[in-house]
Short mmCIF file of N, CA, C and O in Angstrom, two decimals:
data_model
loop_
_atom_site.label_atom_id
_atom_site.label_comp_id
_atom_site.label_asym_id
_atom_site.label_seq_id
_atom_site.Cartn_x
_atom_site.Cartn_y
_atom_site.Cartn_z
N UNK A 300 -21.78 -61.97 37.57
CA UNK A 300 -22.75 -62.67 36.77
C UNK A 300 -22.31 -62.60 35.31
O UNK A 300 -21.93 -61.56 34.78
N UNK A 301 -22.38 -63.64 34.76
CA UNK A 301 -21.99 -63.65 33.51
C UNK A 301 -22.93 -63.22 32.22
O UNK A 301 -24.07 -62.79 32.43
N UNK A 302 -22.54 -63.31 31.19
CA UNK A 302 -23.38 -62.31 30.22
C UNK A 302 -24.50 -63.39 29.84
O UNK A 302 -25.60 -63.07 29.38
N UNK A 303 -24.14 -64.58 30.07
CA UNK A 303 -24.71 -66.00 29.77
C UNK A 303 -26.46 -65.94 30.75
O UNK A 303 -27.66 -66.00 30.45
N UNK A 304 -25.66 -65.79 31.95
CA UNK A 304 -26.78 -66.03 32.87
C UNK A 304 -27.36 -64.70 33.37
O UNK A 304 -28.09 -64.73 34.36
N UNK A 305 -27.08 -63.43 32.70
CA UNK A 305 -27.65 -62.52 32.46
C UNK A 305 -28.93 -62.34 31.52
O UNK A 305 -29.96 -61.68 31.67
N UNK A 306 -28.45 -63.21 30.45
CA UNK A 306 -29.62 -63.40 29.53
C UNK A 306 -30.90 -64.49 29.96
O UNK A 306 -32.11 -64.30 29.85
N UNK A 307 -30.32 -65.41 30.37
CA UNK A 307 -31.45 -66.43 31.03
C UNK A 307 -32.42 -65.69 32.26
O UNK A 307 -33.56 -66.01 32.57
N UNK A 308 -31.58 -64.57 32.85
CA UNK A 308 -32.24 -64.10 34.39
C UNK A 308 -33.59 -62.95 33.18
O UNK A 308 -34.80 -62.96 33.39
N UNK A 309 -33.04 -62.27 32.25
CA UNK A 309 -33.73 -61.91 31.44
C UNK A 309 -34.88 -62.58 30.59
O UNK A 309 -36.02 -62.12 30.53
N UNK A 310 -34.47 -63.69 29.94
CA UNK A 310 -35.52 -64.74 29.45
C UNK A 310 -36.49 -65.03 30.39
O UNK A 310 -37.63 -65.02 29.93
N UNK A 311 -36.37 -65.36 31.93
CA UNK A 311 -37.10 -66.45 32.79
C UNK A 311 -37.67 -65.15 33.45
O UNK A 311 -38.30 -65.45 34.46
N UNK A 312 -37.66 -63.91 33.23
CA UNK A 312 -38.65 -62.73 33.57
C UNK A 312 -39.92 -62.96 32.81
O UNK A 312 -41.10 -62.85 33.16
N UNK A 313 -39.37 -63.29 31.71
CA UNK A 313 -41.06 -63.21 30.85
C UNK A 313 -41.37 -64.55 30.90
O UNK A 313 -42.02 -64.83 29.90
N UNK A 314 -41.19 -65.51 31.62
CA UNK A 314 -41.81 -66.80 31.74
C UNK A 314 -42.55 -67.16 32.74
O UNK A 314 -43.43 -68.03 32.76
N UNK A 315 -42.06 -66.23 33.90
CA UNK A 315 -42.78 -66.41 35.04
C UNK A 315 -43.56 -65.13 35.64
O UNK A 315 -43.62 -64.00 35.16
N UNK A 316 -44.05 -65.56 36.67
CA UNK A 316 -44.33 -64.50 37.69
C UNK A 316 -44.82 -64.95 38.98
O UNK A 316 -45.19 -66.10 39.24
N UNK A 317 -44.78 -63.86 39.83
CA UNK A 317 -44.97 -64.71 41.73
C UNK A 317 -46.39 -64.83 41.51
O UNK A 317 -47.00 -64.76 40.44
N UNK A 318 -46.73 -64.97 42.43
CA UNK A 318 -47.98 -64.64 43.17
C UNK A 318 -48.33 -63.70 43.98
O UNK A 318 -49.40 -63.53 44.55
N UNK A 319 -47.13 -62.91 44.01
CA UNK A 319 -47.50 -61.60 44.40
C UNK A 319 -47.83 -60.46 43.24
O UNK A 319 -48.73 -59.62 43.22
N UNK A 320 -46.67 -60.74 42.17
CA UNK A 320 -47.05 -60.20 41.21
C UNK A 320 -48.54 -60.00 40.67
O UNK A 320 -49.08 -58.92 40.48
N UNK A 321 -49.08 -61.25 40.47
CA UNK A 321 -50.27 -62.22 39.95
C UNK A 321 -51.17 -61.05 40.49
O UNK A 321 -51.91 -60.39 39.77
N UNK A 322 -50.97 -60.80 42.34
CA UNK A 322 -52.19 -60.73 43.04
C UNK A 322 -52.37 -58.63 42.82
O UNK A 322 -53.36 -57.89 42.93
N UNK A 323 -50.96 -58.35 42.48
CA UNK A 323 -50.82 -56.83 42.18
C UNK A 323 -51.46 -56.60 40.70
O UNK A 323 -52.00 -55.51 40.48
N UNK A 324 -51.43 -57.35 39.90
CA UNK A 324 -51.90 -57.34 38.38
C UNK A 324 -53.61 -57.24 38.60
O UNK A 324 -54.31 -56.61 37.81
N UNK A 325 -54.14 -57.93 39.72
CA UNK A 325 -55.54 -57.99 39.50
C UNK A 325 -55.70 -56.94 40.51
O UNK A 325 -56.90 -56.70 40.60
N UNK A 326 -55.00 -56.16 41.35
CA UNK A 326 -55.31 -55.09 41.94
C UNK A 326 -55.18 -54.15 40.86
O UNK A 326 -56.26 -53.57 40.74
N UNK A 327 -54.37 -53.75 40.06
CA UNK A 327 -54.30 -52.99 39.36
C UNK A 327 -55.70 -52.66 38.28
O UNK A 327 -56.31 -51.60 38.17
N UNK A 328 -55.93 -53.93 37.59
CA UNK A 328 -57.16 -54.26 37.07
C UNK A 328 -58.35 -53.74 37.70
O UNK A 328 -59.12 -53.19 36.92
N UNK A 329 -58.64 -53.76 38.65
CA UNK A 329 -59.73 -53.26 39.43
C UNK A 329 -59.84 -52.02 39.32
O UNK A 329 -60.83 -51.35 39.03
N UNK A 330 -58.21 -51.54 39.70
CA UNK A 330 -58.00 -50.25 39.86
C UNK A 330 -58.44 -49.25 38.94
O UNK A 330 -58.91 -48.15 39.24
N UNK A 331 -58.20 -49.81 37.52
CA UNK A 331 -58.23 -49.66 36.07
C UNK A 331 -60.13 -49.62 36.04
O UNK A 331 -60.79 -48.60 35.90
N UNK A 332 -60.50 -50.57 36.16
CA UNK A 332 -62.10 -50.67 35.56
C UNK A 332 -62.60 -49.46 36.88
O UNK A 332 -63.32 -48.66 36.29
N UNK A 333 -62.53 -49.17 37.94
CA UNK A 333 -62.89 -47.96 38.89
C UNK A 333 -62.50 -46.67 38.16
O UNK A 333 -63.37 -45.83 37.95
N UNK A 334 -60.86 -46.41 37.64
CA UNK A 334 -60.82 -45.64 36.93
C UNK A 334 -62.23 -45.12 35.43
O UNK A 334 -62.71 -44.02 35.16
N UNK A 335 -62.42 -46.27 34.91
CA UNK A 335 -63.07 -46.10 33.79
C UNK A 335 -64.35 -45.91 34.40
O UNK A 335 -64.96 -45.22 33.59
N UNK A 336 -65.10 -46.15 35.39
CA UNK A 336 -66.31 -45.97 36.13
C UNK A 336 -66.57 -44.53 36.40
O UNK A 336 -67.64 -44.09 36.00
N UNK A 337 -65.72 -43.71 37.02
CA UNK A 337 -66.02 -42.34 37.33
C UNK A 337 -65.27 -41.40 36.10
O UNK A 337 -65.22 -40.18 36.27
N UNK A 338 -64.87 -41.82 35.25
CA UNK A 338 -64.80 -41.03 33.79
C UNK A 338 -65.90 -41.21 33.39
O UNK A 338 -66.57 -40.19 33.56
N UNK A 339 -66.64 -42.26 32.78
CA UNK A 339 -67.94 -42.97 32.14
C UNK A 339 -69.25 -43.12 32.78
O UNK A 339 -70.31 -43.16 32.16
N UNK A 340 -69.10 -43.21 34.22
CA UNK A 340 -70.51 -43.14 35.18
C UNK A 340 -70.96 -44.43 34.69
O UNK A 340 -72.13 -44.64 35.01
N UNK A 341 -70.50 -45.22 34.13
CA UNK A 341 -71.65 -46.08 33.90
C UNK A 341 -70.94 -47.96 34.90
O UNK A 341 -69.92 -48.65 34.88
N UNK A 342 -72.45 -47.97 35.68
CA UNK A 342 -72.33 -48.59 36.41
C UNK A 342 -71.58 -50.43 36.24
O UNK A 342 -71.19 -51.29 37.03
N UNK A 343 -71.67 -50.34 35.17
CA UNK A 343 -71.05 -52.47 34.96
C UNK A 343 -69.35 -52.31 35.30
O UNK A 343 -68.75 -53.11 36.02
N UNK A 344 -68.67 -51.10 34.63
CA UNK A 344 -67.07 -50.99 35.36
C UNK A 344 -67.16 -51.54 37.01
O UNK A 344 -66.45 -52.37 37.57
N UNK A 345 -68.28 -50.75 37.54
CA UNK A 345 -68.14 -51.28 38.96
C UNK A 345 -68.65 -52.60 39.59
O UNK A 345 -68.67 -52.89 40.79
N UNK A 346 -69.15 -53.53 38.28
CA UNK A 346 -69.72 -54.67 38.80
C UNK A 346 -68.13 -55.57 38.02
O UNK A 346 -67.53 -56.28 38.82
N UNK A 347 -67.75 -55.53 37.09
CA UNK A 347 -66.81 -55.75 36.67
C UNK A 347 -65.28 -55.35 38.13
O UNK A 347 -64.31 -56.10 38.11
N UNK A 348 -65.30 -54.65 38.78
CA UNK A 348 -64.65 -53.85 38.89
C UNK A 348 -64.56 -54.93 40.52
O UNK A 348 -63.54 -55.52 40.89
N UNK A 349 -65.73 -54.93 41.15
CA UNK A 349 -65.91 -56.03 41.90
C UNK A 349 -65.79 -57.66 41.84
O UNK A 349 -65.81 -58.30 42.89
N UNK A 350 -65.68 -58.17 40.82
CA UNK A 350 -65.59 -59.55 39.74
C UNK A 350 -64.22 -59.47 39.67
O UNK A 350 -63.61 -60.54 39.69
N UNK A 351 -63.48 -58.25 39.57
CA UNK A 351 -62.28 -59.02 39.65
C UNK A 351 -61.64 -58.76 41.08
O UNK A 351 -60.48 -59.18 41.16
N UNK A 352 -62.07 -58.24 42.06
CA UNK A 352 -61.58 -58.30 43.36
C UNK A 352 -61.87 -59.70 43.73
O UNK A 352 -61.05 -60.51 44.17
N UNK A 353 -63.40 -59.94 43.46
CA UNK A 353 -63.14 -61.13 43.83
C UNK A 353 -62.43 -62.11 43.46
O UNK A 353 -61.64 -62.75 44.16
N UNK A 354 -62.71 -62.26 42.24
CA UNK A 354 -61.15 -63.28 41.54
C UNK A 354 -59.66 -63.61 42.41
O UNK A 354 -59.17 -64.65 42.84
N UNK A 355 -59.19 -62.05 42.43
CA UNK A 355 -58.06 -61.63 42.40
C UNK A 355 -58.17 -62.38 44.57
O UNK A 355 -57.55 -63.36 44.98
N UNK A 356 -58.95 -61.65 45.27
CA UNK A 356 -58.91 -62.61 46.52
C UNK A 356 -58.92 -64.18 46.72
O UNK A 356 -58.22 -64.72 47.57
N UNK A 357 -59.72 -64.85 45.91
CA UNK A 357 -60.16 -66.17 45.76
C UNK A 357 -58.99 -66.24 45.07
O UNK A 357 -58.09 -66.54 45.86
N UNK A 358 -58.53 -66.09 43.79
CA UNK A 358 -57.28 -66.78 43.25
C UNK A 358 -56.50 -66.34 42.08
O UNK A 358 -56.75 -66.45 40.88
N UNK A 359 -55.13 -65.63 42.96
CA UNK A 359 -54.95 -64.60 42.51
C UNK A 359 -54.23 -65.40 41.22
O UNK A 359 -54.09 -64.81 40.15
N UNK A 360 -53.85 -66.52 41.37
CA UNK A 360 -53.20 -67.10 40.47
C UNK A 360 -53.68 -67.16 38.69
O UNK A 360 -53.03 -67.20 37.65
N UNK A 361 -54.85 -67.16 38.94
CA UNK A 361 -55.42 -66.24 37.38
C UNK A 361 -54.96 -65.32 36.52
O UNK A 361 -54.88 -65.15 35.30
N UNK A 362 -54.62 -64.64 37.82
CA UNK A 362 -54.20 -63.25 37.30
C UNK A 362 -52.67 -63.61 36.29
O UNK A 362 -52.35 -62.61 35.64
N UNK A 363 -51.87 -64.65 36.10
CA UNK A 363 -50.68 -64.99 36.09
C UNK A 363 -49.50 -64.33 34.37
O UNK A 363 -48.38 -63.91 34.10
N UNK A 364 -51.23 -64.80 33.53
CA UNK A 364 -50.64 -64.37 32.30
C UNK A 364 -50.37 -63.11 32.21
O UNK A 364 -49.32 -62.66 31.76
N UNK A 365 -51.67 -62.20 32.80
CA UNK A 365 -51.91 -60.73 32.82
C UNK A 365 -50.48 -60.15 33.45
O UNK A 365 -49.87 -59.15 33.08
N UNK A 366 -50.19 -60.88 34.28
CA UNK A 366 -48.89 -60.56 35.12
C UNK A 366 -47.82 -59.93 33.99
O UNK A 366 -47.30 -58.87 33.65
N UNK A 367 -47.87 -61.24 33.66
CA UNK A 367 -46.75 -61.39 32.62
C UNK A 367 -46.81 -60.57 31.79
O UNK A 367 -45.77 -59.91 31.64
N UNK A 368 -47.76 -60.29 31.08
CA UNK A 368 -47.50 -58.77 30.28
C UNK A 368 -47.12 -57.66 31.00
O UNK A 368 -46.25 -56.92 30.52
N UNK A 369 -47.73 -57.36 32.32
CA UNK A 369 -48.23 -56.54 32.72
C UNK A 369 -46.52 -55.74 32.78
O UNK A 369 -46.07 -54.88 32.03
N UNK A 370 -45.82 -56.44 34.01
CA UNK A 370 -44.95 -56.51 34.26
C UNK A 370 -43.76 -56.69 33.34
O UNK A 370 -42.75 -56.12 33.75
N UNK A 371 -43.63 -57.35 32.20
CA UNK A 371 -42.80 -57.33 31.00
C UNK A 371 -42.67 -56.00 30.63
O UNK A 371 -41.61 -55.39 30.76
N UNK A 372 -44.13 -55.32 29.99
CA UNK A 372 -44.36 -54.14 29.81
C UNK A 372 -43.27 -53.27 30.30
O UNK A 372 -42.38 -52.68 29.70
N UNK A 373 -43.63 -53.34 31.77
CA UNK A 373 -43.27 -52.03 32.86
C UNK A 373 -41.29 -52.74 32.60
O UNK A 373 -40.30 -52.02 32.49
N UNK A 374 -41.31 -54.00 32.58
CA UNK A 374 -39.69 -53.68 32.48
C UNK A 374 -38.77 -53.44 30.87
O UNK A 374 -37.59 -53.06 30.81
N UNK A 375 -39.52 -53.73 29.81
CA UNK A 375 -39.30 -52.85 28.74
C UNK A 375 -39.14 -51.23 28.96
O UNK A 375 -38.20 -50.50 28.65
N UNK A 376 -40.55 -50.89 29.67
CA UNK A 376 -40.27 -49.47 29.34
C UNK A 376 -40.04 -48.68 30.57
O UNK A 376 -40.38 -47.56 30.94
N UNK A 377 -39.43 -49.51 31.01
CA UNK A 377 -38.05 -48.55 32.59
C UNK A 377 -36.53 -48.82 31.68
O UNK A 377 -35.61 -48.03 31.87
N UNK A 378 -36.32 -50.12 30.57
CA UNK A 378 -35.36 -49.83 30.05
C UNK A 378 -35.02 -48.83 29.39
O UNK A 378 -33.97 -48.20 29.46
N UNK A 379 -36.18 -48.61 28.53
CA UNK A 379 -35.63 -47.70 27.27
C UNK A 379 -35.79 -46.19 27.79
O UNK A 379 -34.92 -45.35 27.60
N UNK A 380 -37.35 -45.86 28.67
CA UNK A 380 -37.41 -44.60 29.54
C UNK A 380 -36.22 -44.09 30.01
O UNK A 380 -36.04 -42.88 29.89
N UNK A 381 -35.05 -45.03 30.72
CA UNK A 381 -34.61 -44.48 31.06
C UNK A 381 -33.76 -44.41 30.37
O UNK A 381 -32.88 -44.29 31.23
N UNK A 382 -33.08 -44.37 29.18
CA UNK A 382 -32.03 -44.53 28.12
C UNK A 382 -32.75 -42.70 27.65
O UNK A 382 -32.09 -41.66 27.56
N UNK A 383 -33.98 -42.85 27.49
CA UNK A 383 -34.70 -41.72 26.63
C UNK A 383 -34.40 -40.17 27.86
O UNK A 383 -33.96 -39.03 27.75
N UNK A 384 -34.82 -40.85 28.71
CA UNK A 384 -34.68 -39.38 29.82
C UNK A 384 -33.40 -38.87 30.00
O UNK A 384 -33.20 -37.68 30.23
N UNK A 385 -32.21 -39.99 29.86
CA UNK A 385 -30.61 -39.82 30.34
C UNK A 385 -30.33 -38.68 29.06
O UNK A 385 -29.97 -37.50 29.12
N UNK A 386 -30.71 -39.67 27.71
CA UNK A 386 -30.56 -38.40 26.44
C UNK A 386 -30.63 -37.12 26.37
O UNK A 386 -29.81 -36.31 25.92
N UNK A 387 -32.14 -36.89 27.07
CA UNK A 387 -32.46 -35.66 27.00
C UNK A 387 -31.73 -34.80 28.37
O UNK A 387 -31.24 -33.71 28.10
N UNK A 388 -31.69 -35.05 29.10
CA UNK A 388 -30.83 -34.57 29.93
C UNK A 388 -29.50 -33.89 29.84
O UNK A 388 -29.09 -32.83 30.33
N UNK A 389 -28.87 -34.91 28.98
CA UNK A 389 -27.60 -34.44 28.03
C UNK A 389 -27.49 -33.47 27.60
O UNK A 389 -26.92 -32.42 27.91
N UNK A 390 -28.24 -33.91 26.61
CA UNK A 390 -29.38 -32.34 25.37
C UNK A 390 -29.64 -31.02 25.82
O UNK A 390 -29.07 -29.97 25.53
N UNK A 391 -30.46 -31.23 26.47
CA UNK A 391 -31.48 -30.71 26.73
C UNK A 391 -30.28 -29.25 28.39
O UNK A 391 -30.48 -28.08 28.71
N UNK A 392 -29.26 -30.26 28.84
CA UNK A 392 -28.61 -29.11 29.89
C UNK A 392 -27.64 -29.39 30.11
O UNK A 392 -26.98 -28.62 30.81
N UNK A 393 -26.99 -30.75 29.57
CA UNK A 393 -25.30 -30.75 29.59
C UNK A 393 -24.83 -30.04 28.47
O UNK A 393 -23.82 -29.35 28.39
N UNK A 394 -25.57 -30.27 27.73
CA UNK A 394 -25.23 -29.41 26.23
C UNK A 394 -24.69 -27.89 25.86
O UNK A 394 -23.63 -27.40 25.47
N UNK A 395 -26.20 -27.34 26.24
CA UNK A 395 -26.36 -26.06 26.32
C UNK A 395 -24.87 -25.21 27.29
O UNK A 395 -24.22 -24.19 27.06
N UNK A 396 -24.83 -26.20 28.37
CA UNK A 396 -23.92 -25.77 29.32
C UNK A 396 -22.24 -25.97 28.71
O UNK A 396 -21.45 -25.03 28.65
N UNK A 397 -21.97 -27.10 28.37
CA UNK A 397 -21.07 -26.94 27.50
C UNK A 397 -20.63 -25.59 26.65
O UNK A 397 -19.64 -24.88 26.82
N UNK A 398 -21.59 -25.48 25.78
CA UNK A 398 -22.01 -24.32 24.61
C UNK A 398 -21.88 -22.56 25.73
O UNK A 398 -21.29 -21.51 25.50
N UNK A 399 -22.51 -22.91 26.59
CA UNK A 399 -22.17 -21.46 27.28
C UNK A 399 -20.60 -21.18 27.66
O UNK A 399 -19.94 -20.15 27.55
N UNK A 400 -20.22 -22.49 28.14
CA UNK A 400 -18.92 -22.50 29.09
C UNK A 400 -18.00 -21.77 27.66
O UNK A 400 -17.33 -20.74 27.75
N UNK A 401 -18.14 -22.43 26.65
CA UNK A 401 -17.16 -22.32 25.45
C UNK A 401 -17.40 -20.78 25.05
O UNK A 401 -16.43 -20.09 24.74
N UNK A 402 -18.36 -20.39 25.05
CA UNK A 402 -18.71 -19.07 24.93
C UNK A 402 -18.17 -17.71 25.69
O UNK A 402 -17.85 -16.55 25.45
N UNK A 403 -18.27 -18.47 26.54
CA UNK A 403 -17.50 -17.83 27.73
C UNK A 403 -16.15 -17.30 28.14
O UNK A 403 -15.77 -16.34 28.81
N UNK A 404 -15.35 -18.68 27.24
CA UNK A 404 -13.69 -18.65 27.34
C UNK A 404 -13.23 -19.56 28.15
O UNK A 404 -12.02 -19.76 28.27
N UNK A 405 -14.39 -20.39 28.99
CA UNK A 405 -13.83 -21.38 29.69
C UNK A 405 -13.34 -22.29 29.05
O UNK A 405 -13.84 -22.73 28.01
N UNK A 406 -12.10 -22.78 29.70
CA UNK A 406 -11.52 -24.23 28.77
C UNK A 406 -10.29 -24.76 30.08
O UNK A 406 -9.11 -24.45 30.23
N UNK A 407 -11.17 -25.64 30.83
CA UNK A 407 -10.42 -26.75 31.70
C UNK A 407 -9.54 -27.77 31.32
O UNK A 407 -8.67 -28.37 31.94
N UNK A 408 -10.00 -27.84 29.94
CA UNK A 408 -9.16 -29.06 29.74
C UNK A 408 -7.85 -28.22 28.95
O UNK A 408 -6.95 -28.97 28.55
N UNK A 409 -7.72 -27.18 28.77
CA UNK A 409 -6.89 -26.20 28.11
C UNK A 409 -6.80 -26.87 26.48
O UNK A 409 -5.79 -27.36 25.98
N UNK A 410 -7.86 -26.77 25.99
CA UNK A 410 -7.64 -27.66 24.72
C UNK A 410 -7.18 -26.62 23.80
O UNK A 410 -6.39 -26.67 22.85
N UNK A 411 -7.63 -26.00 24.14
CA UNK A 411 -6.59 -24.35 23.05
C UNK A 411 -4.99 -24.04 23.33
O UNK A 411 -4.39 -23.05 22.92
N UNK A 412 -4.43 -25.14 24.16
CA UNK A 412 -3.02 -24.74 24.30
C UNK A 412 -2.81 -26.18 23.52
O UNK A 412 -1.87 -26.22 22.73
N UNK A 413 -3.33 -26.95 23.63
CA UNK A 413 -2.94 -28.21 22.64
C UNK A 413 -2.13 -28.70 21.33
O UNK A 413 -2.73 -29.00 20.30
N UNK A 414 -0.99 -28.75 21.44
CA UNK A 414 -0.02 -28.69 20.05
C UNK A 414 -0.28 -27.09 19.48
O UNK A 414 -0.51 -26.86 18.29
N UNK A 415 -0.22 -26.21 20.36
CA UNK A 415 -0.14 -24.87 20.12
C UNK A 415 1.57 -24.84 19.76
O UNK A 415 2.01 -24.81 18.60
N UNK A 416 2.37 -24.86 20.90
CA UNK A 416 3.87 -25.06 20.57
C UNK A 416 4.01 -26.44 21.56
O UNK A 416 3.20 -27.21 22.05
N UNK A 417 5.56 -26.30 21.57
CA UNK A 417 6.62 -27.67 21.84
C UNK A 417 5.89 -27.89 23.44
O UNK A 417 6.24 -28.95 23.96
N UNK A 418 5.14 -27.22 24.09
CA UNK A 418 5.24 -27.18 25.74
C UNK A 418 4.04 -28.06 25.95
O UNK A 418 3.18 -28.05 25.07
N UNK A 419 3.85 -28.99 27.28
CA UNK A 419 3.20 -29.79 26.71
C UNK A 419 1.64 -29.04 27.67
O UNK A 419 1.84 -28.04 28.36
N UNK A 420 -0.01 -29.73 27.56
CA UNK A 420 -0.98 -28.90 28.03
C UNK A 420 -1.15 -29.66 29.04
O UNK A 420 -2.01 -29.12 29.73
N UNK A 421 -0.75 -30.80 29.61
CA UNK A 421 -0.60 -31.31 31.15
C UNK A 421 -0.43 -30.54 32.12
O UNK A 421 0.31 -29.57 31.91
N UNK A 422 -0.81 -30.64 32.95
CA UNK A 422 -0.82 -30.29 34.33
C UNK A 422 0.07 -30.71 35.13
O UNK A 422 -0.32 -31.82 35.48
N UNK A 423 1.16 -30.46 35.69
CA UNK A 423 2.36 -31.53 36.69
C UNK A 423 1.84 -31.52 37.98
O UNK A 423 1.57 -30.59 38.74
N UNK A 424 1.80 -32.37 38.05
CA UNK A 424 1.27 -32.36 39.74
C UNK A 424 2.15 -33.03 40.62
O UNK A 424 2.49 -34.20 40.47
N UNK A 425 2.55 -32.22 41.60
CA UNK A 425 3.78 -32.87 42.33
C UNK A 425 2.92 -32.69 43.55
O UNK A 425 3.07 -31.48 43.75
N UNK A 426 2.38 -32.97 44.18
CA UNK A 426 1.63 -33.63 45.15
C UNK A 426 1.77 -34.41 46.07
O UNK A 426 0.90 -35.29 46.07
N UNK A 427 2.89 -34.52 47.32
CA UNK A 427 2.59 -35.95 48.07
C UNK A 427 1.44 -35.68 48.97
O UNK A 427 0.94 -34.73 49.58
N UNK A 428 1.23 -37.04 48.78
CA UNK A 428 -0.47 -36.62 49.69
C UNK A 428 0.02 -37.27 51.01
O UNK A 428 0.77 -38.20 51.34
N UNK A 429 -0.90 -36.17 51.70
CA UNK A 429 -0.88 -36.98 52.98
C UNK A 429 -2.19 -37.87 53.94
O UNK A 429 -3.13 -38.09 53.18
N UNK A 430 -2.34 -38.15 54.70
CA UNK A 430 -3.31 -39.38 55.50
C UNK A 430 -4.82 -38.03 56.01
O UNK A 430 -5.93 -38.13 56.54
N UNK A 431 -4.04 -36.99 55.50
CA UNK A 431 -5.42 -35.72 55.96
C UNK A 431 -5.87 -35.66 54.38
O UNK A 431 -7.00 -35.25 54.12
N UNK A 432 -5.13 -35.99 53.49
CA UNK A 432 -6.27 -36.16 51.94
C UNK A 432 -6.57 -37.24 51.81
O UNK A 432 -6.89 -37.55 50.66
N UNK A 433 -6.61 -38.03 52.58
CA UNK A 433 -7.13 -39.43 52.31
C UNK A 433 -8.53 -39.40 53.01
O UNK A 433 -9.58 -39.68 52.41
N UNK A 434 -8.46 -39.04 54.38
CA UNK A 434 -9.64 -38.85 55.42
C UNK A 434 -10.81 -37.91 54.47
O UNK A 434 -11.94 -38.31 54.19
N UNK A 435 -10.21 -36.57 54.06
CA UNK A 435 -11.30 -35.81 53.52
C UNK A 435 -10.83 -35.88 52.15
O UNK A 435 -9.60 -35.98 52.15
N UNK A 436 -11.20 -35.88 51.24
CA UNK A 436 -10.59 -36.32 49.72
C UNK A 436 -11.52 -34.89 49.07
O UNK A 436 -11.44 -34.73 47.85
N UNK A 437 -12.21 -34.07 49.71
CA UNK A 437 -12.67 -33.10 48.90
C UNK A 437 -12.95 -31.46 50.00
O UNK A 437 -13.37 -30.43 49.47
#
């Protein structure tokens, strides 16, 4: 897919929505005003709460704009959520782990022999492999 019609598949998200979408947006809605009913006790959430079931059965297609936010919303913030969670992850325990390993004396990549002298910090690997490291590779 090209970067072209990557962007259009992106644009024509926020232009449309199914009718399934439509009919999940006014379930949700319901879901939402029931929520606010047994926090608040007060009875119109649940007449409200019924008003839009019915809607949402009779025609869910109403629901269409609501969709469209609804759902825009949720795919904005699965983008960036997950940009934000990957970060902290990093942070938060690739990091630290790094920081111990170095602490430690570990060094895989032998970066402390690195233009130390003339010899080089590669690894030679003379290796022929055979059709039994191919089958199990670990």
């Amino acid at each position: 897919m090209s970067s072209l019609e990557h962007k259009r598949q992106k644009a024509s998200f926020w232009l449309s929505a199914t009718r399934d979408q439509a009919r999940d947006t006014g379930m949700a809605l319901v879901l939402v005003s029931l929520i606010v009913f047994f926090v608040t006790r007060e009875i119109r959430y649940v007449t409200i709460a019924a008003g839009l079931l019915l809607l949402d059965m009779i025609s869910p297609s109403l629901f269409k704009p609501a969709a469209k936010v609804w759902f825009g919303l949720s795919h904005v913030l699965g983008t960036v959520m997950s940009k934000v969670l990957l970060t902290l992850v990093f942070f938060l325990v690739l990091t630290p782990m790094g920081l111990m390993r170095g602490l430690l004396g570990k060094d895989p990549m032998r970066i402390g022999q690195f233009k130390k002298d003339t010899s080089s910090a590669f690894r030679v690997r003379d290796h022929a492999f055979t059709p039994a490291d191919i089958e199990q590779p670990f």
